[in-house]
PDB file of C-alpha atoms and ligand atoms in Angstrom:
ATOM      1  CA  MET Y   1       0.063   0.180   0.051  1.00 95.00           C
ATOM      2  CA  VAL Y   2       1.552   3.433  -0.975  1.00 98.00           C
ATOM      3  CA  LYS Y   3       1.744   6.128   1.492  1.00 98.00           C
ATOM      4  CA  ILE Y   4       0.163   9.450   0.533  1.00 98.00           C
ATOM      5  CA  VAL Y   5       0.324  12.683   2.506  1.00 99.00           C
ATOM      6  CA  VAL Y   6      -2.107  15.425   1.453  1.00 99.00           C
ATOM      7  CA  ILE Y   7      -1.297  18.729   2.689  1.00 99.00           C
ATOM      8  CA  GLY Y   8      -4.180  21.091   1.648  1.00 98.00           C
ATOM      9  CA  SER Y   9      -7.779  22.678   2.459  1.00 98.00           C
ATOM     10  CA  SER Y  10     -10.697  20.984   4.017  1.00 98.00           C
ATOM     11  CA  SER Y  11     -14.092  22.558   3.673  1.00 98.00           C
ATOM     12  CA  MET Y  12     -17.741  22.064   3.789  1.00 98.00           C
ATOM     13  CA  ASP Y  13     -19.730  22.720   0.436  1.00 98.00           C
ATOM     14  CA  LEU Y  14     -22.749  24.634   0.707  1.00 98.00           C
ATOM     15  CA  VAL Y  15     -24.342  23.524  -2.442  1.00 98.00           C
ATOM     16  CA  VAL Y  16     -27.468  25.172  -4.481  1.00 98.00           C
ATOM     17  CA  THR Y  17     -29.092  23.428  -7.387  1.00 98.00           C
ATOM     18  CA  SER Y  18     -30.783  26.039  -9.480  1.00 98.00           C
ATOM     19  CA  ASP Y  19     -31.927  25.774 -13.375  1.00 97.00           C
ATOM     20  CA  GLN Y  20     -30.655  29.476 -13.546  1.00 96.00           C
ATOM     21  CA  ARG Y  21     -27.411  30.970 -12.605  1.00 96.00           C
ATOM     22  CA  PRO Y  22     -28.176  34.483 -11.439  1.00 96.00           C
ATOM     23  CA  GLY Y  23     -26.402  37.148 -12.983  1.00 96.00           C
ATOM     24  CA  ALA Y  24     -24.971  40.412 -11.100  1.00 97.00           C
ATOM     25  CA  GLY Y  25     -27.846  42.005  -9.067  1.00 98.00           C
ATOM     26  CA  GLU Y  26     -30.470  39.199 -10.015  1.00 97.00           C
ATOM     27  CA  THR Y  27     -32.190  36.728  -7.681  1.00 97.00           C
ATOM     28  CA  VAL Y  28     -33.508  33.608  -8.931  1.00 97.00           C
ATOM     29  CA  LEU Y  29     -35.375  30.708  -7.226  1.00 98.00           C
ATOM     30  CA  GLY Y  30     -33.341  27.240  -6.562  1.00 98.00           C
ATOM     31  CA  ARG Y  31     -34.258  24.001  -6.344  1.00 98.00           C
ATOM     32  CA  SER Y  32     -32.491  22.583  -3.725  1.00 98.00           C
ATOM     33  CA  PHE Y  33     -29.689  23.046  -1.007  1.00 98.00           C
ATOM     34  CA  LYS Y  34     -27.314  20.728   0.373  1.00 98.00           C
ATOM     35  CA  THR Y  35     -24.156  20.655   2.801  1.00 98.00           C
ATOM     36  CA  VAL Y  36     -21.485  18.112   1.780  1.00 98.00           C
ATOM     37  CA  PRO Y  37     -17.737  17.884   2.849  1.00 98.00           C
ATOM     38  CA  GLY Y  38     -15.202  19.075   0.350  1.00 98.00           C
ATOM     39  CA  GLY Y  39     -12.051  21.407  -0.134  1.00 98.00           C
ATOM     40  CA  LYS Y  40      -9.652  20.433  -2.773  1.00 98.00           C
ATOM     41  CA  GLY Y  41      -7.378  18.821  -0.103  1.00 99.00           C
ATOM     42  CA  ALA Y  42      -9.617  16.946   1.732  1.00 99.00           C
ATOM     43  CA  ASN Y  43     -11.331  15.679  -1.597  1.00 98.00           C
ATOM     44  CA  GLN Y  44      -7.909  14.365  -2.917  1.00 99.00           C
ATOM     45  CA  ALA Y  45      -7.073  12.854   0.551  1.00 99.00           C
ATOM     46  CA  VAL Y  46     -10.562  10.652   0.486  1.00 99.00           C
ATOM     47  CA  ALA Y  47     -10.383  10.015  -3.552  1.00 99.00           C
ATOM     48  CA  ALA Y  48      -6.846   8.533  -2.598  1.00 99.00           C
ATOM     49  CA  ALA Y  49      -8.064   6.490   0.309  1.00 98.00           C
ATOM     50  CA  ARG Y  50     -10.874   5.113  -1.588  1.00 98.00           C
ATOM     51  CA  LEU Y  51      -8.521   4.109  -4.245  1.00 98.00           C
ATOM     52  CA  GLY Y  52      -6.407   2.125  -1.945  1.00 98.00           C
ATOM     53  CA  ALA Y  53      -3.663   4.026  -0.440  1.00 98.00           C
ATOM     54  CA  GLU Y  54      -2.894   4.933   3.102  1.00 98.00           C
ATOM     55  CA  VAL Y  55      -3.502   8.688   3.404  1.00 99.00           C
ATOM     56  CA  TYR Y  56      -2.142  10.779   5.841  1.00 99.00           C
ATOM     57  CA  MET Y  57      -3.985  14.665   6.077  1.00 99.00           C
ATOM     58  CA  ILE Y  58      -2.192  17.845   7.068  1.00 99.00           C
ATOM     59  CA  GLY Y  59      -4.796  20.717   7.354  1.00 98.00           C
ATOM     60  CA  CYS Y  60      -6.704  22.602   9.673  1.00 98.00           C
ATOM     61  CA  VAL Y  61     -10.530  23.087  10.310  1.00 98.00           C
ATOM     62  CA  GLY Y  62     -12.405  25.592  12.447  1.00 98.00           C
ATOM     63  CA  ASP Y  63     -13.444  24.424  16.173  1.00 96.00           C
ATOM     64  CA  ASP Y  64     -17.070  24.470  15.000  1.00 97.00           C
ATOM     65  CA  HIS Y  65     -19.958  22.160  13.823  1.00 98.00           C
ATOM     66  CA  TYR Y  66     -18.419  22.152  10.178  1.00 98.00           C
ATOM     67  CA  GLY Y  67     -14.867  21.251  11.463  1.00 98.00           C
ATOM     68  CA  ALA Y  68     -16.483  18.448  13.467  1.00 98.00           C
ATOM     69  CA  ALA Y  69     -18.259  17.000  10.425  1.00 98.00           C
ATOM     70  CA  ILE Y  70     -15.168  17.314   8.221  1.00 98.00           C
ATOM     71  CA  LEU Y  71     -13.039  15.195  10.651  1.00 98.00           C
ATOM     72  CA  LYS Y  72     -16.038  12.500  10.866  1.00 98.00           C
ATOM     73  CA  ASN Y  73     -16.001  12.478   7.290  1.00 98.00           C
ATOM     74  CA  PHE Y  74     -12.228  11.837   7.211  1.00 98.00           C
ATOM     75  CA  LYS Y  75     -12.039   8.967   9.419  1.00 98.00           C
ATOM     76  CA  GLN Y  76     -15.271   7.188   7.687  1.00 98.00           C
ATOM     77  CA  ASN Y  77     -13.146   7.234   4.645  1.00 98.00           C
ATOM     78  CA  GLY Y  78     -10.110   5.867   6.251  1.00 98.00           C
ATOM     79  CA  VAL Y  79      -8.019   9.280   6.328  1.00 98.00           C
ATOM     80  CA  ASP Y  80      -5.731   9.680   9.437  1.00 98.00           C
ATOM     81  CA  VAL Y  81      -6.338  12.887  10.784  1.00 98.00           C
ATOM     82  CA  THR Y  82      -3.583  12.886  13.228  1.00 98.00           C
ATOM     83  CA  ASN Y  83      -2.245  15.940  11.706  1.00 98.00           C
ATOM     84  CA  VAL Y  84      -5.490  18.037  11.328  1.00 98.00           C
ATOM     85  CA  GLU Y  85      -6.144  20.510  14.207  1.00 96.00           C
ATOM     86  CA  PRO Y  86      -8.917  22.339  15.041  1.00 97.00           C
ATOM     87  CA  VAL Y  87      -8.392  26.216  15.036  1.00 97.00           C
ATOM     88  CA  THR Y  88      -9.936  28.341  17.604  1.00 94.00           C
ATOM     89  CA  ASP Y  89     -11.454  31.644  16.626  1.00 91.00           C
ATOM     90  CA  THR Y  90     -11.614  30.747  13.282  1.00 96.00           C
ATOM     91  CA  GLU Y  91     -14.646  29.045  11.033  1.00 98.00           C
ATOM     92  CA  SER Y  92     -14.055  26.059   9.125  1.00 98.00           C
ATOM     93  CA  GLY Y  93     -13.437  26.687   5.470  1.00 98.00           C
ATOM     94  CA  THR Y  94     -16.421  26.784   3.137  1.00 98.00           C
ATOM     95  CA  ALA Y  95     -17.037  26.444  -0.469  1.00 98.00           C
ATOM     96  CA  HIS Y  96     -20.539  28.215  -1.914  1.00 98.00           C
ATOM     97  CA  ILE Y  97     -21.393  26.552  -4.832  1.00 98.00           C
ATOM     98  CA  ILE Y  98     -24.077  27.078  -7.603  1.00 98.00           C
ATOM     99  CA  LEU Y  99     -24.967  23.934 -10.027  1.00 97.00           C
ATOM    100  CA  ALA Y 100     -26.553  25.598 -12.611  1.00 97.00           C
ATOM    101  CA  GLU Y 101     -26.909  24.895 -16.461  1.00 93.00           C
ATOM    102  CA  GLY Y 102     -24.722  22.068 -16.423  1.00 89.00           C
ATOM    103  CA  ASP Y 103     -21.721  23.457 -14.474  1.00 92.00           C
ATOM    104  CA  ASN Y 104     -20.726  24.807 -11.421  1.00 95.00           C
ATOM    105  CA  SER Y 105     -19.595  28.298  -9.723  1.00 96.00           C
ATOM    106  CA  ILE Y 106     -17.782  28.347  -6.592  1.00 97.00           C
ATOM    107  CA  VAL Y 107     -16.421  31.074  -4.209  1.00 97.00           C
ATOM    108  CA  VAL Y 108     -14.399  29.671  -1.401  1.00 98.00           C
ATOM    109  CA  VAL Y 109     -13.963  31.194   1.933  1.00 98.00           C
ATOM    110  CA  LYS Y 110     -10.563  29.950   3.243  1.00 98.00           C
ATOM    111  CA  GLY Y 111     -11.173  30.385   6.798  1.00 98.00           C
ATOM    112  CA  ALA Y 112      -9.141  27.799   8.995  1.00 98.00           C
ATOM    113  CA  ASN Y 113      -7.565  26.660   5.742  1.00 98.00           C
ATOM    114  CA  ASP Y 114      -4.976  29.975   6.042  1.00 98.00           C
ATOM    115  CA  HIS Y 115      -3.683  28.556   9.506  1.00 98.00           C
ATOM    116  CA  VAL Y 116      -1.762  25.596   7.239  1.00 98.00           C
ATOM    117  CA  THR Y 117       1.387  27.691   7.481  1.00 98.00           C
ATOM    118  CA  PRO Y 118       4.758  26.621   6.832  1.00 98.00           C
ATOM    119  CA  ASP Y 119       5.732  26.435  10.654  1.00 98.00           C
ATOM    120  CA  TYR Y 120       2.399  24.229  10.888  1.00 98.00           C
ATOM    121  CA  VAL Y 121       3.547  21.850   8.053  1.00 98.00           C
ATOM    122  CA  LYS Y 122       7.026  21.577   9.548  1.00 98.00           C
ATOM    123  CA  LYS Y 123       5.607  19.824  12.877  1.00 98.00           C
ATOM    124  CA  SER Y 124       4.933  16.945  10.428  1.00 98.00           C
ATOM    125  CA  LYS Y 125       8.482  16.876   8.600  1.00 98.00           C
ATOM    126  CA  SER Y 126       8.980  12.918   9.728  1.00 98.00           C
ATOM    127  CA  LEU Y 127       5.611  12.214   8.259  1.00 98.00           C
ATOM    128  CA  ILE Y 128       6.540  13.885   4.908  1.00 98.00           C
ATOM    129  CA  LYS Y 129       9.663  11.942   4.746  1.00 98.00           C
ATOM    130  CA  GLN Y 130       7.990   8.533   4.808  1.00 98.00           C
ATOM    131  CA  ALA Y 131       5.581   9.609   1.759  1.00 98.00           C
ATOM    132  CA  ASN Y 132       5.911   7.917  -1.256  1.00 98.00           C
ATOM    133  CA  MET Y 133       3.926  11.251  -2.690  1.00 98.00           C
ATOM    134  CA  VAL Y 134       2.966  14.575  -1.432  1.00 99.00           C
ATOM    135  CA  LEU Y 135      -0.097  16.195  -2.977  1.00 98.00           C
ATOM    136  CA  ILE Y 136      -0.684  19.769  -2.652  1.00 98.00           C
ATOM    137  CA  GLN Y 137      -3.104  22.363  -3.795  1.00 98.00           C
ATOM    138  CA  GLN Y 138      -3.609  26.128  -3.840  1.00 98.00           C
ATOM    139  CA  GLU Y 139      -6.489  26.425  -1.357  1.00 98.00           C
ATOM    140  CA  ILE Y 140      -3.629  27.461   1.514  1.00 98.00           C
ATOM    141  CA  PRO Y 141      -1.350  30.154   1.926  1.00 98.00           C
ATOM    142  CA  GLU Y 142       1.088  30.607  -0.822  1.00 97.00           C
ATOM    143  CA  GLU Y 143       4.269  30.608   1.057  1.00 98.00           C
ATOM    144  CA  THR Y 144       3.329  26.971   2.672  1.00 98.00           C
ATOM    145  CA  VAL Y 145       3.219  25.811  -1.327  1.00 98.00           C
ATOM    146  CA  GLU Y 146       6.665  27.287  -1.701  1.00 98.00           C
ATOM    147  CA  TYR Y 147       7.849  25.705   1.701  1.00 98.00           C
ATOM    148  CA  VAL Y 148       6.489  22.398   0.931  1.00 98.00           C
ATOM    149  CA  SER Y 149       8.180  22.193  -2.536  1.00 98.00           C
ATOM    150  CA  GLU Y 150      11.837  22.928  -0.731  1.00 98.00           C
ATOM    151  CA  LEU Y 151      10.911  20.417   1.680  1.00 98.00           C
ATOM    152  CA  CYS Y 152      10.156  17.667  -0.690  1.00 98.00           C
ATOM    153  CA  LYS Y 153      13.131  18.532  -2.705  1.00 98.00           C
ATOM    154  CA  GLU Y 154      15.281  18.384   0.387  1.00 98.00           C
ATOM    155  CA  LEU Y 155      13.582  15.013   1.802  1.00 98.00           C
ATOM    156  CA  ASN Y 156      13.726  13.580  -1.986  1.00 98.00           C
ATOM    157  CA  VAL Y 157       9.952  12.841  -1.770  1.00 98.00           C
ATOM    158  CA  PRO Y 158       8.084  13.183  -5.114  1.00 98.00           C
ATOM    159  CA  LEU Y 159       5.543  16.311  -5.021  1.00 99.00           C
ATOM    160  CA  LEU Y 160       2.292  16.394  -7.079  1.00 99.00           C
ATOM    161  CA  LEU Y 161       1.016  19.748  -7.577  1.00 98.00           C
ATOM    162  CA  ASN Y 162      -2.329  20.867  -8.526  1.00 98.00           C
ATOM    163  CA  PRO Y 163      -2.298  24.123  -9.067  1.00 98.00           C
ATOM    164  CA  ALA Y 164      -5.685  25.082  -8.278  1.00 98.00           C
ATOM    165  CA  PRO Y 165      -7.384  27.439  -7.984  1.00 97.00           C
ATOM    166  CA  ALA Y 166      -4.896  29.391 -10.619  1.00 96.00           C
ATOM    167  CA  ARG Y 167      -2.220  31.812  -9.138  1.00 95.00           C
ATOM    168  CA  PRO Y 168       1.012  32.583 -10.537  1.00 94.00           C
ATOM    169  CA  LEU Y 169       3.961  30.217  -9.037  1.00 94.00           C
ATOM    170  CA  SER Y 170       7.720  30.751  -8.524  1.00 95.00           C
ATOM    171  CA  LYS Y 171      10.164  29.315 -10.806  1.00 94.00           C
ATOM    172  CA  ASN Y 172      11.351  27.630  -7.812  1.00 97.00           C
ATOM    173  CA  VAL Y 173       8.204  25.671  -7.176  1.00 98.00           C
ATOM    174  CA  ILE Y 174       7.852  24.972 -10.691  1.00 97.00           C
ATOM    175  CA  GLU Y 175      11.320  23.189 -10.768  1.00 97.00           C
ATOM    176  CA  ASN Y 176      11.103  21.828  -7.286  1.00 98.00           C
ATOM    177  CA  ALA Y 177       7.797  20.002  -7.906  1.00 98.00           C
ATOM    178  CA  SER Y 178       7.689  16.440  -9.641  1.00 98.00           C
ATOM    179  CA  TYR Y 179       4.569  16.620 -11.515  1.00 98.00           C
ATOM    180  CA  ILE Y 180       2.253  19.708 -11.932  1.00 98.00           C
ATOM    181  CA  THR Y 181      -1.325  19.071 -13.312  1.00 98.00           C
ATOM    182  CA  PRO Y 182      -2.877  22.513 -14.360  1.00 98.00           C
ATOM    183  CA  ASN Y 183      -6.253  22.571 -16.610  1.00 96.00           C
ATOM    184  CA  GLU Y 184      -5.705  25.187 -19.598  1.00 94.00           C
ATOM    185  CA  HIS Y 185      -6.798  28.159 -17.654  1.00 94.00           C
ATOM    186  CA  GLU Y 186      -4.372  27.356 -14.736  1.00 96.00           C
ATOM    187  CA  ALA Y 187      -1.897  26.945 -17.216  1.00 96.00           C
ATOM    188  CA  ALA Y 188      -1.955  30.161 -19.042  1.00 94.00           C
ATOM    189  CA  VAL Y 189      -1.475  31.788 -15.706  1.00 95.00           C
ATOM    190  CA  LEU Y 190       1.123  29.541 -14.722  1.00 94.00           C
ATOM    191  CA  PHE Y 191       3.209  29.788 -17.761  1.00 92.00           C
ATOM    192  CA  ASP Y 192       2.551  33.416 -18.528  1.00 86.00           C
ATOM    193  CA  GLY Y 193       1.218  33.356 -22.190  1.00 79.00           C
ATOM    194  CA  LEU Y 194       3.576  30.685 -22.998  1.00 91.00           C
ATOM    195  CA  ALA Y 195       1.528  28.371 -25.708  1.00 93.00           C
ATOM    196  CA  ILE Y 196       0.436  24.859 -24.019  1.00 93.00           C
ATOM    197  CA  GLU Y 197       2.595  23.338 -26.449  1.00 95.00           C
ATOM    198  CA  SER Y 198       5.701  25.040 -25.504  1.00 95.00           C
ATOM    199  CA  ALA Y 199       5.069  24.734 -21.511  1.00 95.00           C
ATOM    200  CA  LEU Y 200       4.745  20.786 -22.113  1.00 97.00           C
ATOM    201  CA  LYS Y 201       8.057  20.753 -24.301  1.00 97.00           C
ATOM    202  CA  GLN Y 202       9.579  22.638 -21.140  1.00 96.00           C
ATOM    203  CA  TYR Y 203       8.927  20.066 -18.735  1.00 97.00           C
ATOM    204  CA  PRO Y 204       8.665  16.709 -20.307  1.00 98.00           C
ATOM    205  CA  ASN Y 205       6.886  13.957 -18.342  1.00 98.00           C
ATOM    206  CA  LYS Y 206       6.241  16.582 -15.811  1.00 98.00           C
ATOM    207  CA  VAL Y 207       3.296  18.777 -16.979  1.00 98.00           C
ATOM    208  CA  PHE Y 208       0.054  17.085 -17.365  1.00 98.00           C
ATOM    209  CA  ILE Y 209      -2.728  19.623 -18.871  1.00 98.00           C
ATOM    210  CA  THR Y 210      -6.228  18.473 -17.990  1.00 97.00           C
ATOM    211  CA  GLU Y 211      -8.744  19.518 -20.318  1.00 95.00           C
ATOM    212  CA  GLY Y 212     -12.041  17.610 -19.007  1.00 90.00           C
ATOM    213  CA  LYS Y 213     -13.812  15.338 -21.574  1.00 88.00           C
ATOM    214  CA  ALA Y 214     -11.032  15.632 -24.056  1.00 93.00           C
ATOM    215  CA  GLY Y 215      -8.582  14.101 -21.624  1.00 96.00           C
ATOM    216  CA  ALA Y 216      -4.704  14.923 -20.335  1.00 98.00           C
ATOM    217  CA  ARG Y 217      -1.941  15.865 -22.321  1.00 97.00           C
ATOM    218  CA  TYR Y 218       1.699  15.726 -21.732  1.00 98.00           C
ATOM    219  CA  PHE Y 219       5.163  15.522 -23.436  1.00 98.00           C
ATOM    220  CA  ASN Y 220       7.146  12.327 -23.326  1.00 98.00           C
ATOM    221  CA  GLY Y 221      10.346  13.820 -24.495  1.00 98.00           C
ATOM    222  CA  GLU Y 222       9.824  13.113 -27.941  1.00 98.00           C
ATOM    223  CA  LYS Y 223       6.121  13.820 -28.987  1.00 98.00           C
ATOM    224  CA  GLU Y 224       3.058  15.172 -27.258  1.00 98.00           C
ATOM    225  CA  ILE Y 225       0.759  12.571 -26.065  1.00 98.00           C
ATOM    226  CA  THR Y 226      -3.192  12.828 -25.176  1.00 98.00           C
ATOM    227  CA  VAL Y 227      -4.463  10.190 -23.003  1.00 98.00           C
ATOM    228  CA  PRO Y 228      -8.207  10.496 -23.686  1.00 97.00           C
ATOM    229  CA  SER Y 229     -11.011  10.319 -20.977  1.00 96.00           C
ATOM    230  CA  TYR Y 230     -14.301   8.536 -21.085  1.00 95.00           C
ATOM    231  CA  THR Y 231     -17.912   9.500 -22.179  1.00 94.00           C
ATOM    232  CA  VAL Y 232     -20.333   9.135 -19.037  1.00 96.00           C
ATOM    233  CA  GLU Y 233     -23.570  10.834 -18.170  1.00 96.00           C
ATOM    234  CA  VAL Y 234     -22.633  13.979 -15.771  1.00 95.00           C
ATOM    235  CA  THR Y 235     -24.585  14.726 -12.727  1.00 95.00           C
ATOM    236  CA  ASP Y 236     -22.165  16.928 -10.936  1.00 96.00           C
ATOM    237  CA  THR Y 237     -18.217  17.727 -12.145  1.00 96.00           C
ATOM    238  CA  THR Y 238     -17.495  19.006  -8.804  1.00 97.00           C
ATOM    239  CA  GLY Y 239     -14.472  17.122  -7.341  1.00 98.00           C
ATOM    240  CA  ALA Y 240     -13.637  15.481 -10.930  1.00 97.00           C
ATOM    241  CA  GLY Y 241     -10.358  17.483 -10.986  1.00 98.00           C
ATOM    242  CA  ASP Y 242      -9.559  16.456  -7.108  1.00 98.00           C
ATOM    243  CA  THR Y 243     -10.430  12.552  -8.250  1.00 98.00           C
ATOM    244  CA  PHE Y 244      -8.022  12.741 -11.010  1.00 98.00           C
ATOM    245  CA  ASN Y 245      -5.264  14.129  -9.086  1.00 98.00           C
ATOM    246  CA  ALA Y 246      -5.467  11.604  -6.261  1.00 99.00           C
ATOM    247  CA  ALA Y 247      -5.864   8.953  -8.733  1.00 98.00           C
ATOM    248  CA  LEU Y 248      -2.948   9.966 -10.501  1.00 98.00           C
ATOM    249  CA  ALA Y 249      -0.712  10.372  -7.302  1.00 99.00           C
ATOM    250  CA  VAL Y 250      -1.603   6.846  -6.211  1.00 98.00           C
ATOM    251  CA  ALA Y 251      -0.895   5.292  -9.546  1.00 98.00           C
ATOM    252  CA  LEU Y 252       2.395   7.049 -10.101  1.00 98.00           C
ATOM    253  CA  ALA Y 253       3.281   6.290  -6.434  1.00 98.00           C
ATOM    254  CA  GLU Y 254       2.578   2.386  -7.106  1.00 98.00           C
ATOM    255  CA  GLY Y 255       5.088   2.836 -10.096  1.00 98.00           C
ATOM    256  CA  LYS Y 256       2.552   2.832 -13.081  1.00 98.00           C
ATOM    257  CA  SER Y 257       3.795   4.125 -16.208  1.00 98.00           C
ATOM    258  CA  ILE Y 258       2.593   7.789 -16.951  1.00 98.00           C
ATOM    259  CA  THR Y 259       0.321   6.725 -19.725  1.00 97.00           C
ATOM    260  CA  GLU Y 260      -1.195   3.970 -17.743  1.00 98.00           C
ATOM    261  CA  SER Y 261      -1.255   6.505 -14.637  1.00 98.00           C
ATOM    262  CA  LEU Y 262      -3.342   9.002 -16.703  1.00 98.00           C
ATOM    263  CA  GLN Y 263      -5.758   6.278 -17.849  1.00 98.00           C
ATOM    264  CA  PHE Y 264      -6.378   5.292 -14.197  1.00 98.00           C
ATOM    265  CA  ALA Y 265      -6.856   8.881 -13.418  1.00 98.00           C
ATOM    266  CA  ASN Y 266      -9.204   9.790 -16.278  1.00 98.00           C
ATOM    267  CA  ARG Y 267     -11.266   6.763 -15.517  1.00 98.00           C
ATOM    268  CA  ALA Y 268     -11.720   7.559 -11.820  1.00 98.00           C
ATOM    269  CA  ALA Y 269     -12.615  11.314 -12.592  1.00 98.00           C
ATOM    270  CA  SER Y 270     -15.282   9.883 -14.905  1.00 97.00           C
ATOM    271  CA  LEU Y 271     -16.913   8.005 -12.575  1.00 98.00           C
ATOM    272  CA  SER Y 272     -16.659  10.672 -10.253  1.00 98.00           C
ATOM    273  CA  VAL Y 273     -18.862  13.112 -11.830  1.00 97.00           C
ATOM    274  CA  THR Y 274     -21.650  10.368 -12.307  1.00 97.00           C
ATOM    275  CA  LYS Y 275     -23.005  11.586  -8.784  1.00 97.00           C
ATOM    276  CA  PHE Y 276     -23.893  14.689  -6.790  1.00 97.00           C
ATOM    277  CA  GLY Y 277     -21.360  16.296  -4.514  1.00 98.00           C
ATOM    278  CA  ALA Y 278     -17.403  16.513  -4.697  1.00 98.00           C
ATOM    279  CA  GLN Y 279     -17.332  13.261  -2.785  1.00 98.00           C
ATOM    280  CA  GLY Y 280     -20.332  11.517  -4.043  1.00 98.00           C
ATOM    281  CA  GLY Y 281     -19.272   9.799  -7.010  1.00 97.00           C
ATOM    282  CA  MET Y 282     -15.342   9.214  -5.946  1.00 98.00           C
ATOM    283  CA  PRO Y 283     -14.998   5.540  -6.772  1.00 98.00           C
ATOM    284  CA  ASN Y 284     -13.355   2.847  -4.973  1.00 98.00           C
ATOM    285  CA  ARG Y 285     -10.289   0.748  -6.182  1.00 98.00           C
ATOM    286  CA  SER Y 286     -12.564  -1.953  -7.449  1.00 98.00           C
ATOM    287  CA  GLU Y 287     -14.846   0.135  -9.502  1.00 98.00           C
ATOM    288  CA  VAL Y 288     -12.182   1.825 -11.400  1.00 98.00           C
ATOM    289  CA  GLU Y 289     -10.404  -1.306 -12.208  1.00 97.00           C
ATOM    290  CA  ALA Y 290     -13.653  -3.012 -13.206  1.00 96.00           C
ATOM    291  CA  SER Y 291     -14.218  -0.185 -15.412  1.00 94.00           C
ATOM    292  CA  LEU Y 292     -11.078   0.116 -17.342  1.00 91.00           C
TER     293      LEU Y 292
HETATM  294  O1  RIB S   1     -12.404  21.003  -6.543  1.00 53.13           O
HETATM  295  C1  RIB S   1     -13.611  20.972  -5.988  1.00 53.13           C
HETATM  296  C2  RIB S   1     -13.814  21.392  -4.426  1.00 53.13           C
HETATM  297  O2  RIB S   1     -13.501  22.926  -4.636  1.00 53.13           O
HETATM  298  C3  RIB S   1     -14.996  21.764  -4.006  1.00 53.13           C
HETATM  299  O3  RIB S   1     -15.164  20.838  -3.161  1.00 53.13           O
HETATM  300  C4  RIB S   1     -14.909  23.171  -3.071  1.00 53.13           C
HETATM  301  O4  RIB S   1     -14.777  22.869  -1.792  1.00 53.13           O
HETATM  302  C5  RIB S   1     -13.726  23.646  -3.655  1.00 53.13           C
HETATM  303  O5  RIB S   1     -13.011  24.063  -2.855  1.00 53.13           O
END
């Protein structure tokens, strides 16, 4: 069993479904409201655990009702929460999601996730040292991503960086990460106007551009490869990227080839969109293997 350490956000998703997305200054009537666990870090931790990895989460929640529910959900999914601390006087992170017209729009309020600082992560250095792969995203402070990239380099532990949501990254972080998985929009921010083809060529076998239904692209040192995704009936795309990243981390940590790992990740992500909620459709290992 591979050991995956996830450093990132844990939030509660407050999800409204509606036939119509309201414009600025407009009020529309919604159909339903649900509260479900989310946050990119937590989603990736849960997805990796369902796919058979031994998963350790490093994060923070608020000392509130949502924080307790988030911790309970981690435990129910077999994620180790020894390094997830409830922070007093700060609310848990929340994501305010509208599902309308076949897609989502999300506003994230980081709350306790801003307490995942370099000093906080440093306390778990010995755990990080034992990881087969570290997974990180960008709903935590920028300096933490910078610090973790340095730490993983120092400890010689592979780091998979999911640069979501988009923000510019230092050259240092890009160089230190072993794998980076932007979507097209994030790639434009990351590589500052560089054409995708050129960015991929600059980082062979390291940058994987995700293109939703179209699959994932990378440069193998000789040519560009596209690993196609799968066609499914979509219920909710929230968390598909997180499932992709977790599955990719698990497969690469297990020593699968890049192409095989991307196929595994695409399959897991395609299954995840067939049910409601970021974690609702995340498949377990046998479901992915049976459908590959
Ligand atoms: O990637 C999906 C996640 O992004 C949601 O669960 C929500 O919490 C937002 O952070």
